[in-house]
XYZ file of C-alpha atoms in Angstrom:
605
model
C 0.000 0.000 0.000
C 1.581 3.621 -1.043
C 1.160 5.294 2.282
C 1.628 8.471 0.118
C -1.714 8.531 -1.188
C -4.704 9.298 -0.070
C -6.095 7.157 2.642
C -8.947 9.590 3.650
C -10.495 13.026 1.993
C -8.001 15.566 1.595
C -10.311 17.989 4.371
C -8.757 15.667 7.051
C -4.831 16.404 6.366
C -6.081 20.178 5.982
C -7.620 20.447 9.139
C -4.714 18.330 11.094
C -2.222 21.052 9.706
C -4.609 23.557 10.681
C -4.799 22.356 13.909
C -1.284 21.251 14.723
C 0.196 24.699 13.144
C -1.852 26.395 15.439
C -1.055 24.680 18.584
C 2.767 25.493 18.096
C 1.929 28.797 17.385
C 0.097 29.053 20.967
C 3.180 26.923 21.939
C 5.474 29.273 20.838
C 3.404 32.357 22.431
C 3.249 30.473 25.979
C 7.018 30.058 25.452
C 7.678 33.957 24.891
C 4.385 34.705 27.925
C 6.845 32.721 30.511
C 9.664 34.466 29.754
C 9.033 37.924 29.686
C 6.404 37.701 32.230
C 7.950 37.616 35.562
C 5.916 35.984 37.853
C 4.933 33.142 35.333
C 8.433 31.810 35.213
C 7.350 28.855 36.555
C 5.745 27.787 33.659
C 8.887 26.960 32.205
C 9.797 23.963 34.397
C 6.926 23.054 35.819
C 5.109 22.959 32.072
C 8.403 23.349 30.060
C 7.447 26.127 27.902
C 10.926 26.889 27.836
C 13.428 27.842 24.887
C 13.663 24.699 23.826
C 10.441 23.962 23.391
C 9.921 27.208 21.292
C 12.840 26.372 19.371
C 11.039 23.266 18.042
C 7.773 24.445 18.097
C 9.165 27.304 15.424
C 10.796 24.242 13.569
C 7.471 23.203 13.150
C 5.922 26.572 11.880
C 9.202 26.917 9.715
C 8.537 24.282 8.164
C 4.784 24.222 8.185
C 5.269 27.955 6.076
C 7.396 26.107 3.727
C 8.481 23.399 2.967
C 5.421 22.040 3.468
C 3.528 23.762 0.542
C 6.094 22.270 -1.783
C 5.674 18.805 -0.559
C 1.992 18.924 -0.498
C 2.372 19.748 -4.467
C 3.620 16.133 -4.956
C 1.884 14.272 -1.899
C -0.449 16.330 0.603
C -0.180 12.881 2.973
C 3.459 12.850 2.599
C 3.819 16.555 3.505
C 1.654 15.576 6.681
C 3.197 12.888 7.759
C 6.482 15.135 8.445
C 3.833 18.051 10.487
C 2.969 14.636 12.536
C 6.845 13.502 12.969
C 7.870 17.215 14.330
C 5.056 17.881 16.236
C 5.923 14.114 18.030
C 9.696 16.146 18.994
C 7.770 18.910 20.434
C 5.343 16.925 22.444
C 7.914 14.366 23.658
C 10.379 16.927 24.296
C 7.713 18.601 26.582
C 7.101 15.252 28.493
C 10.475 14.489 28.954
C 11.180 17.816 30.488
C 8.092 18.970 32.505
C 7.838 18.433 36.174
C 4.652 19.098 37.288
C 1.980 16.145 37.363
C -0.984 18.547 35.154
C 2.187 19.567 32.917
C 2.800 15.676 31.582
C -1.137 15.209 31.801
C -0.853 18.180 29.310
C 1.340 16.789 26.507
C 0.009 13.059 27.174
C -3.994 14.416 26.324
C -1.890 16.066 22.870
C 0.389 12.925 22.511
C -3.210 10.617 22.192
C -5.147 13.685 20.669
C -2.244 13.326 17.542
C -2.299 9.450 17.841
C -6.305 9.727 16.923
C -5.478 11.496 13.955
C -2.174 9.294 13.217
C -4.825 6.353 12.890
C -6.058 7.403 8.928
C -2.129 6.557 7.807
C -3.180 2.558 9.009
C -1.792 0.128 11.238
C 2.304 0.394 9.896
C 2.162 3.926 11.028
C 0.429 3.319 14.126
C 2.842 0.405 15.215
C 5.644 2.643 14.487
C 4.283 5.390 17.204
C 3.440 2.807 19.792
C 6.900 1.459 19.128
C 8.264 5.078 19.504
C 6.647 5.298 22.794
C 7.631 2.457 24.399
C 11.354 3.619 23.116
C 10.753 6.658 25.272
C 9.540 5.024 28.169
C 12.775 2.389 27.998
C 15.052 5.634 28.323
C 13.124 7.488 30.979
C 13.704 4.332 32.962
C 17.096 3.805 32.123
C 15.830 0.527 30.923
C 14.485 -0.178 34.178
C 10.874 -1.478 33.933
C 10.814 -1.455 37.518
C 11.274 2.164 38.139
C 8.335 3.170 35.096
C 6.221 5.852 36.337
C 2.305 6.084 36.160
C 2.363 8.465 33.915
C 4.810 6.136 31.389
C 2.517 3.373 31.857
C -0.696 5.249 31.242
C 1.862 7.283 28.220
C 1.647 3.708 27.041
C -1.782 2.105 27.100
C -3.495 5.569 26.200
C -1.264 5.854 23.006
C -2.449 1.939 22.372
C -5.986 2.760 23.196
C -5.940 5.959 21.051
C -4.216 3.911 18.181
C -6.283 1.442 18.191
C -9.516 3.835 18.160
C -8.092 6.132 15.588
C -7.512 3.598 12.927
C -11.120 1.810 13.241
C -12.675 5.867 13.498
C -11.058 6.521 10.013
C -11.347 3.306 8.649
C -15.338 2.765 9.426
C -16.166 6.881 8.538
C -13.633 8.944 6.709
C -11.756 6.148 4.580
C -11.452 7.395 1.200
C -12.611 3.859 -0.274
C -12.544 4.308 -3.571
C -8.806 5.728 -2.908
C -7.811 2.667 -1.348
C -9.501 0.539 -4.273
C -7.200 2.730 -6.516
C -4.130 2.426 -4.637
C -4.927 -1.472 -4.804
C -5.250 -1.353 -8.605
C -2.329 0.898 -9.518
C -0.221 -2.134 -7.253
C -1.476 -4.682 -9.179
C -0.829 -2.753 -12.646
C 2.980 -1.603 -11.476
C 4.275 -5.675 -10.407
C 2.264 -6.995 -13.419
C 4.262 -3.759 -15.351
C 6.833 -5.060 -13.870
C 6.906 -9.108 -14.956
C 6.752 -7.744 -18.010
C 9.706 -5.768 -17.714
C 11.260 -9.126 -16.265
C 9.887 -11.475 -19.153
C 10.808 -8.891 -22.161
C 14.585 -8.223 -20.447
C 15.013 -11.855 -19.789
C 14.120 -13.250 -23.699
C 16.274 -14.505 -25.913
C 14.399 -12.675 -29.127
C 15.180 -8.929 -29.716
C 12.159 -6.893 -28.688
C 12.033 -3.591 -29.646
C 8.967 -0.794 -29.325
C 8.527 2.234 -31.238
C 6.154 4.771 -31.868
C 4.215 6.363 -35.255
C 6.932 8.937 -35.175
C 9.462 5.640 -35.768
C 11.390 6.449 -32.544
C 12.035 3.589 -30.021
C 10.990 3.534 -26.469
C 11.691 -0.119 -25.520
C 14.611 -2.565 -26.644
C 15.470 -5.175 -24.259
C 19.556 -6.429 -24.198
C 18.915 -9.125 -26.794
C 18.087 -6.414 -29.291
C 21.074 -4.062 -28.478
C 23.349 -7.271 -28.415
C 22.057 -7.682 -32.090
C 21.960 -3.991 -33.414
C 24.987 -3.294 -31.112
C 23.385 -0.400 -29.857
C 23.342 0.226 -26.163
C 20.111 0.622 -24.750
C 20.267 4.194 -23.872
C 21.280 5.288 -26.634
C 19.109 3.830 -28.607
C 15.554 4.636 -26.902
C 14.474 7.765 -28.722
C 16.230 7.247 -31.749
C 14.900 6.338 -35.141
C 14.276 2.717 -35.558
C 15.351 2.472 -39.166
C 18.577 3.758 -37.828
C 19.260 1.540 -35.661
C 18.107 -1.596 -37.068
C 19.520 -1.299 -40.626
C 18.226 -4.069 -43.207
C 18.608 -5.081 -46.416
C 17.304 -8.175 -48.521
C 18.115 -11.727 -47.397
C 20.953 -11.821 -50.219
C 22.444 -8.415 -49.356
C 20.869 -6.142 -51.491
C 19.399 -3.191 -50.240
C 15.850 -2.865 -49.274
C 13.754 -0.404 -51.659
C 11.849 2.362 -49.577
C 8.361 0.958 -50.082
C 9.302 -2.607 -49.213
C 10.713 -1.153 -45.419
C 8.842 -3.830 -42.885
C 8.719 -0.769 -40.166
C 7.148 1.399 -42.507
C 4.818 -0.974 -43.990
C 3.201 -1.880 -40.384
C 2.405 1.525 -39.830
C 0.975 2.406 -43.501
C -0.793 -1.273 -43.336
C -1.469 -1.632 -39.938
C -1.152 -5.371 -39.908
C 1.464 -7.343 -39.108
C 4.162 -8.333 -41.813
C 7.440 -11.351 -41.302
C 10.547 -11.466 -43.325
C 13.585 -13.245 -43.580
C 16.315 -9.976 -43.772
C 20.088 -9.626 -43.199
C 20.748 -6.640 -40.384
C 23.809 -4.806 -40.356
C 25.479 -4.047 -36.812
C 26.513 -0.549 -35.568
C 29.697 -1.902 -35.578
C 29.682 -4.107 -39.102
C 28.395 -7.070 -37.498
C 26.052 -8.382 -40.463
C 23.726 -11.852 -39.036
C 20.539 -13.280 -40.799
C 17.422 -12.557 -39.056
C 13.945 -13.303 -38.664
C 11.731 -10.241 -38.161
C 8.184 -10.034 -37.126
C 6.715 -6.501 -36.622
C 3.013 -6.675 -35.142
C 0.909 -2.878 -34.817
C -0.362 -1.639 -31.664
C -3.786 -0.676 -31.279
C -6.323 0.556 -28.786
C -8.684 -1.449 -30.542
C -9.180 -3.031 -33.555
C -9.834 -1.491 -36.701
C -8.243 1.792 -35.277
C -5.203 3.429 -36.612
C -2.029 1.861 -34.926
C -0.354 3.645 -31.367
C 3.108 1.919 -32.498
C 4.718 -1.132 -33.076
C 6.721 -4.389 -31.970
C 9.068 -5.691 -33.559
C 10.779 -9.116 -32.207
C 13.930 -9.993 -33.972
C 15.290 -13.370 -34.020
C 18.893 -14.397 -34.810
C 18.633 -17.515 -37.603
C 22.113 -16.987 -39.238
C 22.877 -20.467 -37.881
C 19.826 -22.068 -39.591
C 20.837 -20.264 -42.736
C 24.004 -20.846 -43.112
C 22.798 -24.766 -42.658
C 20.133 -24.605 -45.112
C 22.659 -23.835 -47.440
C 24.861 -26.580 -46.685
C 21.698 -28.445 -47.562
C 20.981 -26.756 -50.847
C 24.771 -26.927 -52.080
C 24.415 -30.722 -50.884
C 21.043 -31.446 -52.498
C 22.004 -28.618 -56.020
C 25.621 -30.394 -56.251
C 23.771 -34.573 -56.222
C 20.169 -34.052 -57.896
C 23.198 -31.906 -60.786
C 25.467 -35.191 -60.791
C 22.777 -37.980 -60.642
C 21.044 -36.228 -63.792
C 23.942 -37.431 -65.814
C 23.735 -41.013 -65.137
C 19.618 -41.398 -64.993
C 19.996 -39.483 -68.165
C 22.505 -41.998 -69.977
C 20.166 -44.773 -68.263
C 17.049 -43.160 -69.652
C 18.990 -43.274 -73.256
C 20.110 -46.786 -72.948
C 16.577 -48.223 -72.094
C 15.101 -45.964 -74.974
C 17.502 -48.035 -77.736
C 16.517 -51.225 -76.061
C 12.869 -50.219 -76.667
C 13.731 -48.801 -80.034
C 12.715 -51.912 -82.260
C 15.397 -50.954 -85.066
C 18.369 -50.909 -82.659
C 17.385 -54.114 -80.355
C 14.936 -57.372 -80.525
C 12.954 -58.006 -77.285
C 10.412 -60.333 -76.416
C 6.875 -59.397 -75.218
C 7.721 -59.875 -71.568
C 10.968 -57.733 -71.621
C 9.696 -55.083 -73.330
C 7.066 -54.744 -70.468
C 9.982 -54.388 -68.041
C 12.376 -51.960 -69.880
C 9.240 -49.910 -70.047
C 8.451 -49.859 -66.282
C 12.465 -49.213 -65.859
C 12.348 -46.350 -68.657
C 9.024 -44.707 -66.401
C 10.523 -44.827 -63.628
C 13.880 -43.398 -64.469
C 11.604 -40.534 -66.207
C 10.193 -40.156 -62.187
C 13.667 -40.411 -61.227
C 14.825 -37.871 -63.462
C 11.733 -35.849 -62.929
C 12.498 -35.704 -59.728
C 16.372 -34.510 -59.642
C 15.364 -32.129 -61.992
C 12.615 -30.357 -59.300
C 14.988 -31.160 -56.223
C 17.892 -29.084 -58.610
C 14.724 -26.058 -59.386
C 14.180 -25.738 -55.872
C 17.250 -25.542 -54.270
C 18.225 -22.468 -56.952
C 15.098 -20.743 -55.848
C 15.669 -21.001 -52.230
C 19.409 -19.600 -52.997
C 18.484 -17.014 -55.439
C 20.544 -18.998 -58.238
C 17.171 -19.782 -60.648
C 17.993 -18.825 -64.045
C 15.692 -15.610 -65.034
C 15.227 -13.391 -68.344
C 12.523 -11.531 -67.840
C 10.699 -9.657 -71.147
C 7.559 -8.217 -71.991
C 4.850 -10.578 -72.580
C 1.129 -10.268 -74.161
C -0.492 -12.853 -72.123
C -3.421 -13.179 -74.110
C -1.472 -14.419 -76.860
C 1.242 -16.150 -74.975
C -2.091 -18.353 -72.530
C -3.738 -19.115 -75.913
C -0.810 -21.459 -77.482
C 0.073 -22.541 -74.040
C -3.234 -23.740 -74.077
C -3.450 -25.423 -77.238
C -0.474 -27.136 -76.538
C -1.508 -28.327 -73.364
C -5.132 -29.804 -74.071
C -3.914 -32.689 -75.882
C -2.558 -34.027 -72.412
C -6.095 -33.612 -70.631
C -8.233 -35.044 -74.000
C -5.689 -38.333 -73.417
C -8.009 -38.562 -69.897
C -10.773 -37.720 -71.508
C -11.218 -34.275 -70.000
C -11.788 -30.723 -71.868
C -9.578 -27.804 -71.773
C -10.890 -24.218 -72.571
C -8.692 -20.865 -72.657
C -11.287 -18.365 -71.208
C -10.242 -14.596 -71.455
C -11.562 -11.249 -69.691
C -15.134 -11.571 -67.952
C -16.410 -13.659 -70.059
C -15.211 -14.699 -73.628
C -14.721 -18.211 -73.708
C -12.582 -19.630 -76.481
C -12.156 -23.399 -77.992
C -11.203 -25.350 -80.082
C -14.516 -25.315 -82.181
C -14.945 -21.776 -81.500
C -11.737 -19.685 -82.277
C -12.062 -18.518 -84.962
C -15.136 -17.019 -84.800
C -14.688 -15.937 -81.819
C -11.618 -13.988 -82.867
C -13.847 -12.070 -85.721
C -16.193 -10.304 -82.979
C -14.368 -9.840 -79.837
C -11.766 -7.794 -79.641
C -9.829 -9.309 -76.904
C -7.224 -6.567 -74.175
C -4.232 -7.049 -73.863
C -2.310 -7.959 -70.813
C 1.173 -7.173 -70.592
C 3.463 -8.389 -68.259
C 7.356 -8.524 -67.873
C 7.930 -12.046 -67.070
C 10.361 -15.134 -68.124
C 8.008 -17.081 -70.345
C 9.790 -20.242 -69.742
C 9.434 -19.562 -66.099
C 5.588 -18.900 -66.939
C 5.141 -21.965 -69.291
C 6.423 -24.395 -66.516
C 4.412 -22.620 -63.582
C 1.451 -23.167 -65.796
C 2.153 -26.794 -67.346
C 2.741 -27.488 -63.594
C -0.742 -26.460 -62.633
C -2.514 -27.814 -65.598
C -0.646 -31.218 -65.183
C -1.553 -31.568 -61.368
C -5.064 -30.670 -62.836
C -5.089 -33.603 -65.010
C -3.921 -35.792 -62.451
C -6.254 -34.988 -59.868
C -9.660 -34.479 -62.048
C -11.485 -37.933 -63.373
C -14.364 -36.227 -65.666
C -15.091 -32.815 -66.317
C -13.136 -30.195 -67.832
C -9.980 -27.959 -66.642
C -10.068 -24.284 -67.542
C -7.326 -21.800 -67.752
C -8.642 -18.263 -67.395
C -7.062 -14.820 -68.213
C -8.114 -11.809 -66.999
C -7.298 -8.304 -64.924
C -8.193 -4.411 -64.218
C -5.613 -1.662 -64.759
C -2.956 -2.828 -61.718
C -2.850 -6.527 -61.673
C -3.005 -9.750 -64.613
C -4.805 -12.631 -63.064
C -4.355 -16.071 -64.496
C -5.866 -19.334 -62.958
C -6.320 -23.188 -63.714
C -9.601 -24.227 -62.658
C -10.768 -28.193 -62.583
C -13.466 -30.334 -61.365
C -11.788 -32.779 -59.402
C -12.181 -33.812 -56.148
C -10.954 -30.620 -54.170
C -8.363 -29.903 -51.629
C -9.415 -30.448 -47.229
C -9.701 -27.056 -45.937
C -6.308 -27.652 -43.222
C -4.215 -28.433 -46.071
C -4.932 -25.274 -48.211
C -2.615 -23.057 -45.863
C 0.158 -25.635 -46.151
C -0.058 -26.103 -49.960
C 3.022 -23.851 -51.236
C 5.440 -25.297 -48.874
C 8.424 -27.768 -49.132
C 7.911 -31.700 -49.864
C 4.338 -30.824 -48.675
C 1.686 -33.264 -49.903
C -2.281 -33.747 -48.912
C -2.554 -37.305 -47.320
C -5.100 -39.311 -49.179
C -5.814 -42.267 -51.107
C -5.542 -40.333 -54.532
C -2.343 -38.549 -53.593
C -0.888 -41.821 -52.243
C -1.840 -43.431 -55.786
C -0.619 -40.769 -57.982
C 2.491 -39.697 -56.601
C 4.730 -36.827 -56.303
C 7.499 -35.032 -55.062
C 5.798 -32.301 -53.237
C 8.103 -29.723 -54.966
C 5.619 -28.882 -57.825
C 3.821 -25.614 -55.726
C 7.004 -24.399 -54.013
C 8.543 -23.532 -57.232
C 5.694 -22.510 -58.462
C 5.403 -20.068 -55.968
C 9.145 -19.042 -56.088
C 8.942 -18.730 -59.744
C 5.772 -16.082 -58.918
C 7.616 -14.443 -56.037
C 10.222 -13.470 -58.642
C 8.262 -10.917 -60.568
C 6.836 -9.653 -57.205
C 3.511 -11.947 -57.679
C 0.914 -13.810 -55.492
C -0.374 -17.703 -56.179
C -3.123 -18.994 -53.983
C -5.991 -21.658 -54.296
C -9.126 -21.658 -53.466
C -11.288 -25.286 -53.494
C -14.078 -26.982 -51.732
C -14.595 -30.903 -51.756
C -16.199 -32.160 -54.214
C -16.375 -28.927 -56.261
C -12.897 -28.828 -57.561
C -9.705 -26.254 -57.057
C -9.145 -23.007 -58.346
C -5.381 -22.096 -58.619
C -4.854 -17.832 -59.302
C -1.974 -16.200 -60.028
C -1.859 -12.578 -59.652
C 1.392 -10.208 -61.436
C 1.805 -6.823 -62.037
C 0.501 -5.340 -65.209
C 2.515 -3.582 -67.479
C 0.728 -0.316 -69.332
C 1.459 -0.224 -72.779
C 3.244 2.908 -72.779
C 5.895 1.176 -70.744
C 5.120 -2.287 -72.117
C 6.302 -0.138 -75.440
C 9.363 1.508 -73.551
C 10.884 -2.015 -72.068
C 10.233 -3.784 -75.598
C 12.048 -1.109 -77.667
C 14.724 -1.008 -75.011
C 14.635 -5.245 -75.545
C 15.371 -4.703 -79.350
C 17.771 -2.138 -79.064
C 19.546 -4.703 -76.953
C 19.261 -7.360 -78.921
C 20.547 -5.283 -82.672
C 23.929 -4.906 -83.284
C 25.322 -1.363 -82.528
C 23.968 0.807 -85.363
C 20.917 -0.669 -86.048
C 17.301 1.208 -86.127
C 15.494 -0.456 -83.325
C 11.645 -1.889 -84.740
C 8.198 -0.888 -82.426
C 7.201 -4.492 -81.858
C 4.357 -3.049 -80.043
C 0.977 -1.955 -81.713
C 0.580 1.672 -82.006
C -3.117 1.867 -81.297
C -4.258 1.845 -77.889
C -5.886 -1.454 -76.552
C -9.280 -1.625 -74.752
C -9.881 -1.034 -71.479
C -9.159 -4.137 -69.341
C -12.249 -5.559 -67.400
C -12.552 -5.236 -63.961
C -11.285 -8.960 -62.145
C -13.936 -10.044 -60.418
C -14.591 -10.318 -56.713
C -12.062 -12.905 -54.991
C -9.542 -12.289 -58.146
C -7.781 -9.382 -58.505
């Protein structure tokens, strides 16, 4: 309990200082009366309003003048408490000294009149007094409880009695409850303020708070270990500052891509894997997670925290892994490849004569080296898009065109099943094989450009259209083109048997695979998605699916879209590249403007 709060109404320490100021002033006049007055000398030993007593009765009103109204600006009980502690000097300084019997009955009936009023402090305070009594009785006596006079003894039980009454008067009438309930509360809030304190100090993680103006006001050690910053320095200073980033692979972070930033523009949280650059050149791989602060939700964020973890360990041995897994799946491919070639010639009926039985074994051993090729191939993919080291030559492409002959290329693999394959573009022009031409008289079709590697493109789509195939019985698979002004949407849509809601969120990731009977049957490596969603991540892209069971799986891509005036700009630059020094460049761009895209439609763009 903060015994420098309020533990009744503030009238109550008024009227005490009232009250106590002016008995030493009457003190002090009864001290100056005795001495100039001649035939009331007595009063100063038989009552001892003598110097002394005057001396520290004007301590009192010194103080009560003073130094009082200064203390009472930060704690009116506080400054209170002291009028009670120097008014306890005056009154046992009178009862040590007087003589006469009525002279101690005098300062006892003010010793137990000040006890009373002692009680609203509570029962620490009161102890303290009692305690402070019986000190003064123990030295009256010479520590001689024998020798205690009346007046000690009754000293003693009346400061008890008065105690005792004072705290139960306050605490039944006067106690400022809601005070108390207050004081309680604000206890509570500082040690739970303080486990925090404890719990954020004491983790291993870098936690570090800062406000909408980007300046800190919290980092615990583990973050100034890491940004080797110390701690007082770095509260009040600009986050971005002090924890300097840049891209996983060194390169520096562009302005709009800043996770700090980005919490406070987005409010919601964001997680990245970054390199951060010690004060002192220290550079270690770290995992970031930056969360906004709110009042409440949906309102504009307070601040943010960011918690920094140290994974330069775990990086350094997932490259170990990739090198491992890059440097085998690269030298297997050479001898599954001659194998692959050898069983071809013993299948090849001009080169080799096989009977019936053998052929049906050479042709199990050539699909299965075709897996196991298949497979080095995807585990070689991945590895050089964890590591940055995937081969990419970005250009402008008109997907419209580009999604068309993909198309017809790939349809022949899903009419082998027994399945359709359409190529739908915009809102809703839907083009075929029966249809195209036709089609291609009346609708004038937008065009989306994009700067992409269309071999990177072609194998993120053959990827989804082939797991399409695979998964779908009957039906048909479509692959859809379409956008608005900011963003190209492209997605592979079957009617197969759908995806479980839980796995959906784990789809993308590593060697992940859905556990069922029709997974366990078909196969895979689990590799297909991550690469596909590397292979989007390149040109700053988002893949997701969307499916229901039973109702079949919708796979979108999302990239940025290109206007033509700078689909126009990149292509000439492309030619002029590509033309031998000298050369007039060629527009391989048309110089009318194309239509206005349509709008994607809701759950799309």
């Amino acid at each position: 309990m903060d015994y420098f709060s309020y533990q009744v109404a503030p009238r109550w320490y008024r009227l005490y200082y009232v009250l106590t100021l002016a008995l030493n002033v009457v003190l002090v006049a009864l001290c100056v009366i005795a001495a100039t007055v001649p035939h009331l000398h007595y009063w100063q030993t038989t009552l001892d309003f003598s110097t002394t007593t005057a001396a520290l009765s004007g301590v009192y009103i010194a103080y009560s003048l003073s130094i009082y109204w200064i203390l009472q600006k930060r704690s009116v009980p506080m400054a209170t408490l002291v009028c009670s502690m120097l008014l306890a000097l005056v009154i046992l300084s009178g009862l040590s000294r007087t003589e006469a019997s009525h002279g101690m009955l005098l300062y006892i009936v003010l010793w137990v009149a000040d006890e009373i009023f002692i009680g609203f402090y509570g029962i620490p305070l009161l102890l303290g007094t009692i305690l402070l009594t019986c000190v003064y009785i123990l030295l009256e006596s010479n520590f001689m409880l024998n020798v205690v006079s009346h007046y000690d003894w009754a000293l003693l039980g009346a400061t008890i009695m008065a105690g005792i009454g004072g705290y139960f008067l306050w605490r039944q009438r006067f106690m400022n409850q809601e005070v108390q309930a207050v004081n309680k509360l604000s206890g509570m809030l500082k040690n739970n303020q303080e486990q925090s304190e404890i719990l954020i100090q004491s983790l291993a993680d870098g936690v570090i708070v800062f406000g909408t103006d980007g300046k800190i006001s919290l980092m615990n050690p583990a973050a100034a270990k890491m940004t080797e910053w110390p701690v007082n320095e770095a509260v009040g200073v600009d986050v971005q500052l002090v924890v300097k980033l840049a891209q996983e692979n060194g390169s520096p972070l562009t302005e709009g891509n800043n996770p700090f930033a980005l919490v406070l523009s987005k409010n919601e949280h964001t997680s990245q894997t970054l390199t951060l650059s010690g004060r002192d050149g220290k550079k270690q791989i770290i995992s970031l997670l930056v969360s906004p602060v709110t009042a409440r939700a949906g309102e504009a964020p307070t601040g943010a925290v960011a918690v920094m973890r140290d994974v330069s360990d775990q990086h350094a041995a997932e490259q170990q892994r990739g090198e491992f897994i890059s440097t085998a799946s690269h030298e297997m491919r050479t001898p599954v490849a001659a194998i692959e070639g050898y069983l071809a010639l013993a299948l090849n009926e001009k080169v080799s004569t096989i009977d019936s039985r053998a052929r049906g074994y050479l042709e199990k051993a050539h699909t299965s080296t075709e897996h196991l090729g298949k497979l080095f191939q995807d585990l070689l993919t991945s590895s050089k898009a964890e590591d940055g080291r995937l081969s990419n030559h970005p250009a402008v492409v008109e997907m419209g065109a580009f999604m068309q002959q993909l198309t017809d290329d790939l349809k022949f693999a899903a009419e082998k099943k027994g399945l359709f394959a359409e190529f739908v573009i915009g809102a809703s022009d839907t083009i075929d094989a029966t249809n195209k031409d036709a089609a291609a008289q009346h609708v004038v079709k937008p065009l989306y450009y994009v700067e992409v590697d269309p071999d990177r493109m072609r194998e993120v789509i053959t990827n989804l259209f082939d797991n399409a195939c695979k998964y779908t019985e009957a039906g048909k698979i479509s692959i859809g083109l379409t956008g608005n002004g900011e963003v190209v949407q492209i997605y592979v849509r079957d009617t197969g048997a759908g995806i479980p809601a839980d796995d959906i969120p784990h789809l993308f990731q590593k060697f992940y695979r859905v556990d069922n009977s029709a997974t366990r049957t078909i196969g895979g490596t689990g590799l297909g998605l991550f690469i596909c969603r590397k292979i989007v991540e390149l040109y700053r892209g988002r893949i997701w699916v969307e499916s229901e069971l039973g109702k079949g799986s919708t796979f979108f891509i999302n990239l940025p879209r290109l206007s033509t005036q700078r689909a126009q700009t990149l292509q000439l630059a492309e030619t002029a590249a590509a033309q031998p020094l000298g050369a007039v460049p060629t527009n391989a761009v048309p110089q009318t403007a194309p239509p206005q895209a349509p709008t994607a439609t809701a759950g799309q763009a």
